[in-house]
Amino acid sequence: MLSLDFLDDVRRMNKRQLYYQVLNFGMIVSSALMIWKGLMVVTGSESPIVVVLSGSMEPAFHRGDLLFLTNRVEDPIRVGEIVVFRIEGREIPIVHRVLKIHEKQNGHIKFLTKGDNNAVDDRGLYKQGQHWLEKKDVVGRARGFVPYIGIVTILMNDYPKFKYAVLFLLGLFVLVHRE
Amino acid sequence: MIYSLICLHLENIFDWNVKQLFLYLSAEYSTKNNALNQVVLWDKIVLRGDNPKLLLKDMKTKYFFFDDGNGLKGNRNVTLTLSWNVVPNAGILPLVTGSGHVSVPFPDTYEIMKSY
């Protein structure tokens, strides 16, 4: 039976093999982190991949869709673009479309956003007294997207037991799997 | 208020990977205060399967058209352009600007209502 076989394997592993497995695991984690940091550098965004959390951009994006962002300084913010921004003091990023921009000669720009599926613009969402967004509030501009895949992240956030189960199974798999 | 008649044929933009089009008419102009201003006047979502031939008659400005300051009064050069955002089933999200645009001069005084 499969389960008895792998239990035998674990017993047979001595200390050295266990350290080797742990190092292997460490390498996988480091590589993943390096890829993520590399993406941050290439796109210029601190969060190059985000999950859509609300339905305010339907029918284009639904909860659980994955968005790929860039945040290059050379790309000016123009109306119609889909921006992901954070309101000062709040953690959750919002994905909406640019409705109006006013840019000065020196490049300083202030802009207003609105969700496609919302009846009104976002002024009500901004901080008390804040009427416009600025470049510093922008996390990135949406350049590409893949539907549904982000649901896993939402599930892991809403059901922590699911997250622990996934992490536990992953850890078990990596430690026990022998090359 | 800007009343207009716009006729659109969108069949060529819809291919197997296009889920929807987000159309918008934007006005671009320059003022003393701000070198560049862009304002969306109206927008429309066209889903795959909707009638690709659109006749937009008398589309009143969906969003109030006002400037940050008094820059619109007497502004000789307000350019209206039609653009669209292609939303695919999966993949890149391009923003396309239609070729050709209309320049509209704004009157020197505020008026309650005027038709062009």
Tab-separated table of N, CA and C in Angstrom, chain B:
chain	number	residue	atom	x	y	z
B	1	MET	N	-23.168	71.095	-22.518
B	1	MET	CA	-23.761	69.878	-23.073
B	1	MET	C	-23.240	69.662	-24.497
B	2	ILE	N	-22.826	68.509	-24.784
B	2	ILE	CA	-22.376	68.242	-26.149
B	2	ILE	C	-23.260	67.139	-26.722
B	3	TYR	N	-23.995	67.446	-27.786
B	3	TYR	CA	-24.816	66.427	-28.423
B	3	TYR	C	-24.092	65.962	-29.662
B	4	SER	N	-24.108	64.693	-29.921
B	4	SER	CA	-23.363	64.232	-31.092
B	4	SER	C	-24.023	63.002	-31.688
B	5	LEU	N	-23.571	62.675	-32.858
B	5	LEU	CA	-24.045	61.468	-33.533
B	5	LEU	C	-22.819	60.665	-33.914
B	6	ILE	N	-22.657	59.502	-33.331
B	6	ILE	CA	-21.477	58.685	-33.620
B	6	ILE	C	-21.927	57.313	-34.081
B	7	CYS	N	-21.342	56.871	-35.184
B	7	CYS	CA	-21.709	55.568	-35.728
B	7	CYS	C	-20.492	54.650	-35.648
B	8	LEU	N	-20.619	53.511	-34.970
B	8	LEU	CA	-19.452	52.648	-34.786
B	8	LEU	C	-19.675	51.260	-35.359
B	9	HIS	N	-18.674	50.756	-36.049
B	9	HIS	CA	-18.712	49.370	-36.516
B	9	HIS	C	-17.604	48.617	-35.801
B	10	LEU	N	-17.980	47.736	-34.881
B	10	LEU	CA	-16.951	47.156	-34.025
B	10	LEU	C	-16.612	45.709	-34.355
B	11	GLU	N	-17.199	45.173	-35.447
B	11	GLU	CA	-17.008	43.727	-35.666
B	11	GLU	C	-15.549	43.335	-35.799
B	12	ASN	N	-14.748	44.238	-36.414
B	12	ASN	CA	-13.370	43.834	-36.678
B	12	ASN	C	-12.520	43.719	-35.430
B	13	ILE	N	-12.947	44.360	-34.346
B	13	ILE	CA	-12.125	44.320	-33.151
B	13	ILE	C	-12.365	43.037	-32.353
B	14	PHE	N	-13.586	42.491	-32.502
B	14	PHE	CA	-13.896	41.302	-31.725
B	14	PHE	C	-13.288	40.065	-32.373
B	15	ASP	N	-12.328	39.444	-31.692
B	15	ASP	CA	-11.863	38.154	-32.189
B	15	ASP	C	-12.089	37.094	-31.110
B	16	TRP	N	-11.548	35.895	-31.299
B	16	TRP	CA	-11.865	34.781	-30.416
B	16	TRP	C	-11.472	35.058	-28.984
B	17	ASN	N	-10.513	35.968	-28.773
B	17	ASN	CA	-10.044	36.176	-27.405
B	17	ASN	C	-10.578	37.468	-26.787
B	18	VAL	N	-11.564	38.120	-27.436
B	18	VAL	CA	-12.036	39.374	-26.868
B	18	VAL	C	-13.312	39.128	-26.083
B	19	LYS	N	-13.276	39.456	-24.824
B	19	LYS	CA	-14.427	39.225	-23.951
B	19	LYS	C	-15.335	40.445	-23.955
B	20	GLN	N	-14.723	41.640	-23.889
B	20	GLN	CA	-15.528	42.857	-23.924
B	20	GLN	C	-14.661	44.032	-24.373
B	21	LEU	N	-15.360	45.106	-24.785
B	21	LEU	CA	-14.665	46.341	-25.126
B	21	LEU	C	-15.172	47.422	-24.190
B	22	PHE	N	-14.247	48.203	-23.669
B	22	PHE	CA	-14.671	49.336	-22.854
B	22	PHE	C	-14.413	50.588	-23.686
B	23	LEU	N	-15.499	51.198	-24.208
B	23	LEU	CA	-15.357	52.360	-25.073
B	23	LEU	C	-15.477	53.619	-24.256
B	24	TYR	N	-14.693	54.622	-24.599
B	24	TYR	CA	-14.886	55.890	-23.914
B	24	TYR	C	-14.498	57.055	-24.820
B	25	LEU	N	-15.234	58.142	-24.645
B	25	LEU	CA	-14.931	59.368	-25.379
B	25	LEU	C	-14.242	60.304	-24.407
B	26	SER	N	-13.050	60.734	-24.752
B	26	SER	CA	-12.350	61.615	-23.827
B	26	SER	C	-12.050	62.952	-24.481
B	27	ALA	N	-12.034	63.968	-23.653
B	27	ALA	CA	-11.709	65.310	-24.122
B	27	ALA	C	-10.351	65.675	-23.566
B	28	GLU	N	-9.505	66.199	-24.450
B	28	GLU	CA	-8.158	66.563	-24.011
B	28	GLU	C	-7.936	68.041	-24.294
B	29	TYR	N	-7.423	68.772	-23.347
B	29	TYR	CA	-7.190	70.190	-23.558
B	29	TYR	C	-6.111	70.673	-22.616
B	30	SER	N	-5.665	71.889	-22.885
B	30	SER	CA	-4.580	72.482	-22.107
B	30	SER	C	-5.092	73.753	-21.461
B	31	THR	N	-4.684	74.028	-20.247
B	31	THR	CA	-5.091	75.293	-19.627
B	31	THR	C	-3.882	75.974	-19.006
B	32	LYS	N	-4.148	77.195	-18.511
B	32	LYS	CA	-3.070	77.956	-17.861
B	32	LYS	C	-2.553	77.207	-16.636
B	33	ASN	N	-3.467	76.617	-15.887
B	33	ASN	CA	-3.095	75.936	-14.653
B	33	ASN	C	-2.419	74.605	-14.884
B	34	ASN	N	-2.939	73.868	-15.854
B	34	ASN	CA	-2.467	72.507	-16.075
B	34	ASN	C	-2.097	72.307	-17.532
B	35	ALA	N	-0.902	71.787	-17.780
B	35	ALA	CA	-0.441	71.612	-19.159
B	35	ALA	C	-1.272	70.586	-19.911
B	36	LEU	N	-1.732	69.554	-19.212
B	36	LEU	CA	-2.500	68.517	-19.903
B	36	LEU	C	-3.695	68.117	-19.041
B	37	ASN	N	-4.855	68.125	-19.639
B	37	ASN	CA	-6.047	67.654	-18.937
B	37	ASN	C	-6.743	66.651	-19.817
B	38	GLN	N	-7.178	65.564	-19.214
B	38	GLN	CA	-7.965	64.600	-19.977
B	38	GLN	C	-9.184	64.253	-19.139
B	39	VAL	N	-10.354	64.281	-19.765
B	39	VAL	CA	-11.586	64.017	-19.037
B	39	VAL	C	-12.421	63.045	-19.850
B	40	VAL	N	-12.933	61.993	-19.205
B	40	VAL	CA	-13.803	61.055	-19.914
B	40	VAL	C	-15.211	61.621	-19.911
B	41	LEU	N	-15.816	61.758	-21.096
B	41	LEU	CA	-17.155	62.317	-21.186
B	41	LEU	C	-18.227	61.255	-21.045
B	42	TRP	N	-18.048	60.164	-21.761
B	42	TRP	CA	-18.928	59.026	-21.520
B	42	TRP	C	-18.183	57.741	-21.801
B	43	ASP	N	-18.702	56.640	-21.234
B	43	ASP	CA	-18.111	55.346	-21.535
B	43	ASP	C	-19.214	54.317	-21.730
B	44	LYS	N	-18.863	53.229	-22.359
B	44	LYS	CA	-19.853	52.196	-22.639
B	44	LYS	C	-19.149	50.851	-22.680
B	45	ILE	N	-19.805	49.854	-22.124
B	45	ILE	CA	-19.241	48.510	-22.162
B	45	ILE	C	-19.952	47.731	-23.254
B	46	VAL	N	-19.180	47.145	-24.165
B	46	VAL	CA	-19.758	46.326	-25.226
B	46	VAL	C	-19.267	44.906	-25.017
B	47	LEU	N	-20.188	44.011	-24.727
B	47	LEU	CA	-19.789	42.637	-24.491
B	47	LEU	C	-19.796	41.853	-25.786
B	48	ARG	N	-19.022	40.784	-25.806
B	48	ARG	CA	-19.015	39.887	-26.939
B	48	ARG	C	-20.417	39.342	-27.108
B	49	GLY	N	-20.970	39.462	-28.274
B	49	GLY	CA	-22.334	38.986	-28.446
B	49	GLY	C	-23.320	40.132	-28.557
B	50	ASP	N	-22.940	41.317	-28.029
B	50	ASP	CA	-23.814	42.474	-28.205
B	50	ASP	C	-23.751	42.895	-29.664
B	51	ASN	N	-24.714	43.698	-30.072
B	51	ASN	CA	-24.718	44.206	-31.440
B	51	ASN	C	-23.463	45.047	-31.700
B	52	PRO	N	-22.609	44.623	-32.641
B	52	PRO	CA	-21.359	45.344	-32.858
B	52	PRO	C	-21.516	46.662	-33.602
B	53	LYS	N	-22.708	46.928	-34.136
B	53	LYS	CA	-22.911	48.208	-34.820
B	53	LYS	C	-23.636	49.141	-33.857
B	54	LEU	N	-22.959	50.196	-33.499
B	54	LEU	CA	-23.548	51.109	-32.524
B	54	LEU	C	-23.874	52.457	-33.143
B	55	LEU	N	-25.085	52.926	-32.885
B	55	LEU	CA	-25.429	54.270	-33.325
B	55	LEU	C	-25.693	55.074	-32.070
B	56	LEU	N	-24.728	55.915	-31.723
B	56	LEU	CA	-24.863	56.667	-30.481
B	56	LEU	C	-25.380	58.054	-30.808
B	57	LYS	N	-26.665	58.236	-30.571
B	57	LYS	CA	-27.277	59.503	-30.953
B	57	LYS	C	-27.551	60.298	-29.695
B	58	ASP	N	-27.168	61.546	-29.760
B	58	ASP	CA	-27.478	62.425	-28.637
B	58	ASP	C	-26.983	61.885	-27.307
B	59	MET	N	-25.754	61.393	-27.275
B	59	MET	CA	-25.203	60.916	-26.006
B	59	MET	C	-24.825	62.129	-25.184
B	60	LYS	N	-25.666	62.499	-24.256
B	60	LYS	CA	-25.328	63.638	-23.410
B	60	LYS	C	-24.124	63.248	-22.577
B	61	THR	N	-23.363	64.202	-22.178
B	61	THR	CA	-22.179	63.851	-21.405
B	61	THR	C	-22.603	63.091	-20.154
B	62	LYS	N	-22.085	61.881	-20.012
B	62	LYS	CA	-22.453	61.016	-18.886
B	62	LYS	C	-21.845	61.553	-17.598
B	63	TYR	N	-20.615	62.088	-17.738
B	63	TYR	CA	-19.934	62.651	-16.571
B	63	TYR	C	-19.849	64.156	-16.750
B	64	PHE	N	-20.160	64.895	-15.725
B	64	PHE	CA	-20.120	66.341	-15.824
B	64	PHE	C	-18.759	66.792	-16.311
B	65	PHE	N	-18.783	67.644	-17.317
B	65	PHE	CA	-17.543	68.092	-17.930
B	65	PHE	C	-17.166	69.431	-17.309
B	66	PHE	N	-16.311	69.408	-16.294
B	66	PHE	CA	-15.855	70.672	-15.753
B	66	PHE	C	-14.359	70.601	-15.509
B	67	ASP	N	-13.781	71.735	-15.490
B	67	ASP	CA	-12.325	71.792	-15.378
B	67	ASP	C	-11.897	72.069	-13.954
B	68	ASP	N	-10.682	71.765	-13.664
B	68	ASP	CA	-10.054	72.079	-12.395
B	68	ASP	C	-9.634	73.544	-12.490
B	69	GLY	N	-10.547	74.464	-12.238
B	69	GLY	CA	-10.237	75.880	-12.463
B	69	GLY	C	-11.175	76.419	-13.528
B	70	ASN	N	-10.809	77.493	-14.189
B	70	ASN	CA	-11.683	78.063	-15.217
B	70	ASN	C	-11.161	77.818	-16.613
B	71	GLY	N	-10.381	76.797	-16.778
B	71	GLY	CA	-9.681	76.624	-18.052
B	71	GLY	C	-10.522	76.320	-19.258
B	72	LEU	N	-11.810	75.936	-19.083
B	72	LEU	CA	-12.588	75.567	-20.254
B	72	LEU	C	-13.230	76.760	-20.934
B	73	LYS	N	-13.469	77.813	-20.151
B	73	LYS	CA	-14.158	78.980	-20.709
B	73	LYS	C	-13.277	79.604	-21.776
B	74	GLY	N	-13.775	79.660	-23.013
B	74	GLY	CA	-12.993	80.279	-24.071
B	74	GLY	C	-11.838	79.444	-24.584
B	75	ASN	N	-11.761	78.217	-24.155
B	75	ASN	CA	-10.669	77.369	-24.621
B	75	ASN	C	-10.895	77.019	-26.081
B	76	ARG	N	-9.968	77.382	-26.913
B	76	ARG	CA	-10.166	77.214	-28.358
B	76	ARG	C	-9.952	75.797	-28.820
B	77	ASN	N	-9.247	75.025	-28.033
B	77	ASN	CA	-8.815	73.742	-28.586
B	77	ASN	C	-9.084	72.586	-27.641
B	78	VAL	N	-10.295	72.068	-27.689
B	78	VAL	CA	-10.609	70.878	-26.898
B	78	VAL	C	-10.750	69.728	-27.874
B	79	THR	N	-9.922	68.728	-27.721
B	79	THR	CA	-9.920	67.622	-28.666
B	79	THR	C	-10.671	66.430	-28.106
B	80	LEU	N	-11.639	65.938	-28.884
B	80	LEU	CA	-12.399	64.768	-28.457
B	80	LEU	C	-11.876	63.544	-29.187
B	81	THR	N	-11.524	62.511	-28.433
B	81	THR	CA	-11.039	61.288	-29.073
B	81	THR	C	-11.802	60.097	-28.544
B	82	LEU	N	-12.019	59.115	-29.429
B	82	LEU	CA	-12.661	57.889	-29.019
B	82	LEU	C	-11.582	56.828	-28.808
B	83	SER	N	-11.617	56.159	-27.658
B	83	SER	CA	-10.641	55.109	-27.392
B	83	SER	C	-11.353	53.892	-26.851
B	84	TRP	N	-10.635	52.779	-26.824
B	84	TRP	CA	-11.239	51.597	-26.226
B	84	TRP	C	-10.184	50.699	-25.597
B	85	ASN	N	-10.636	50.005	-24.567
B	85	ASN	CA	-9.807	49.072	-23.829
B	85	ASN	C	-10.314	47.683	-24.193
B	86	VAL	N	-9.435	46.866	-24.775
B	86	VAL	CA	-9.846	45.516	-25.140
B	86	VAL	C	-9.624	44.599	-23.943
B	87	VAL	N	-10.680	43.957	-23.456
B	87	VAL	CA	-10.523	43.027	-22.348
B	87	VAL	C	-10.595	41.610	-22.912
B	88	PRO	N	-9.484	40.880	-22.874
B	88	PRO	CA	-9.480	39.542	-23.459
B	88	PRO	C	-10.042	38.515	-22.493
B	89	ASN	N	-10.240	37.283	-22.981
B	89	ASN	CA	-10.606	36.209	-22.069
B	89	ASN	C	-9.439	35.940	-21.137
B	90	ALA	N	-8.237	36.051	-21.697
B	90	ALA	CA	-7.023	35.981	-20.870
B	90	ALA	C	-5.904	36.587	-21.695
B	91	GLY	N	-5.031	37.352	-21.073
B	91	GLY	CA	-3.896	37.889	-21.823
B	91	GLY	C	-3.701	39.378	-21.606
B	92	ILE	N	-3.121	40.011	-22.617
B	92	ILE	CA	-2.756	41.423	-22.489
B	92	ILE	C	-3.989	42.327	-22.604
B	93	LEU	N	-3.947	43.463	-21.894
B	93	LEU	CA	-5.046	44.431	-21.913
B	93	LEU	C	-4.610	45.670	-22.693
B	94	PRO	N	-4.854	45.706	-23.999
B	94	PRO	CA	-4.399	46.880	-24.736
B	94	PRO	C	-5.385	48.042	-24.664
B	95	LEU	N	-4.829	49.245	-24.730
B	95	LEU	CA	-5.646	50.459	-24.756
B	95	LEU	C	-5.420	51.064	-26.128
B	96	VAL	N	-6.470	51.185	-26.914
B	96	VAL	CA	-6.305	51.649	-28.287
B	96	VAL	C	-7.012	52.982	-28.472
B	97	THR	N	-6.339	53.906	-29.173
B	97	THR	CA	-6.989	55.177	-29.464
B	97	THR	C	-7.388	55.194	-30.915
B	98	GLY	N	-8.620	55.574	-31.176
B	98	GLY	CA	-9.082	55.623	-32.551
B	98	GLY	C	-8.332	56.703	-33.318
B	99	SER	N	-8.127	56.482	-34.600
B	99	SER	CA	-7.430	57.504	-35.387
B	99	SER	C	-8.437	58.591	-35.747
B	100	GLY	N	-7.974	59.804	-35.827
B	100	GLY	CA	-8.900	60.904	-36.132
B	100	GLY	C	-9.526	61.427	-34.860
B	101	HIS	N	-9.756	62.662	-34.791
B	101	HIS	CA	-10.370	63.256	-33.602
B	101	HIS	C	-11.108	64.521	-34.012
B	102	VAL	N	-11.907	65.018	-33.097
B	102	VAL	CA	-12.672	66.230	-33.385
B	102	VAL	C	-12.204	67.329	-32.448
B	103	SER	N	-11.982	68.495	-32.984
B	103	SER	CA	-11.606	69.628	-32.135
B	103	SER	C	-12.815	70.507	-31.924
B	104	VAL	N	-13.066	70.822	-30.688
B	104	VAL	CA	-14.253	71.621	-30.389
B	104	VAL	C	-13.833	72.885	-29.648
B	105	PRO	N	-14.188	74.055	-30.155
B	105	PRO	CA	-13.877	75.273	-29.398
B	105	PRO	C	-14.965	75.526	-28.354
B	106	PHE	N	-14.571	76.004	-27.215
B	106	PHE	CA	-15.548	76.298	-26.178
B	106	PHE	C	-15.937	77.770	-26.214
B	107	PRO	N	-17.169	78.067	-25.915
B	107	PRO	CA	-17.611	79.463	-25.988
B	107	PRO	C	-16.956	80.320	-24.900
B	108	ASP	N	-16.968	81.638	-25.132
B	108	ASP	CA	-16.304	82.538	-24.198
B	108	ASP	C	-17.117	82.800	-22.951
B	109	THR	N	-18.402	82.532	-23.036
B	109	THR	CA	-19.208	82.784	-21.848
B	109	THR	C	-19.894	81.498	-21.441
B	110	TYR	N	-20.241	81.433	-20.201
B	110	TYR	CA	-20.978	80.259	-19.750
B	110	TYR	C	-22.386	80.334	-20.300
B	111	GLU	N	-22.910	79.239	-20.785
B	111	GLU	CA	-24.276	79.234	-21.286
B	111	GLU	C	-25.034	78.118	-20.602
B	112	ILE	N	-26.303	78.300	-20.516
B	112	ILE	CA	-27.110	77.261	-19.872
B	112	ILE	C	-27.195	76.042	-20.792
B	113	MET	N	-27.508	76.254	-22.043
B	113	MET	CA	-27.614	75.138	-22.967
B	113	MET	C	-27.320	75.599	-24.388
B	114	LYS	N	-26.575	74.819	-25.099
B	114	LYS	CA	-26.280	75.208	-26.477
B	114	LYS	C	-26.073	73.934	-27.276
B	115	SER	N	-26.605	73.881	-28.479
B	115	SER	CA	-26.389	72.671	-29.264
B	115	SER	C	-25.439	72.947	-30.411
B	116	TYR	N	-24.568	71.956	-30.731
B	116	TYR	CA	-23.594	72.136	-31.807
B	116	TYR	C	-24.081	71.439	-33.050
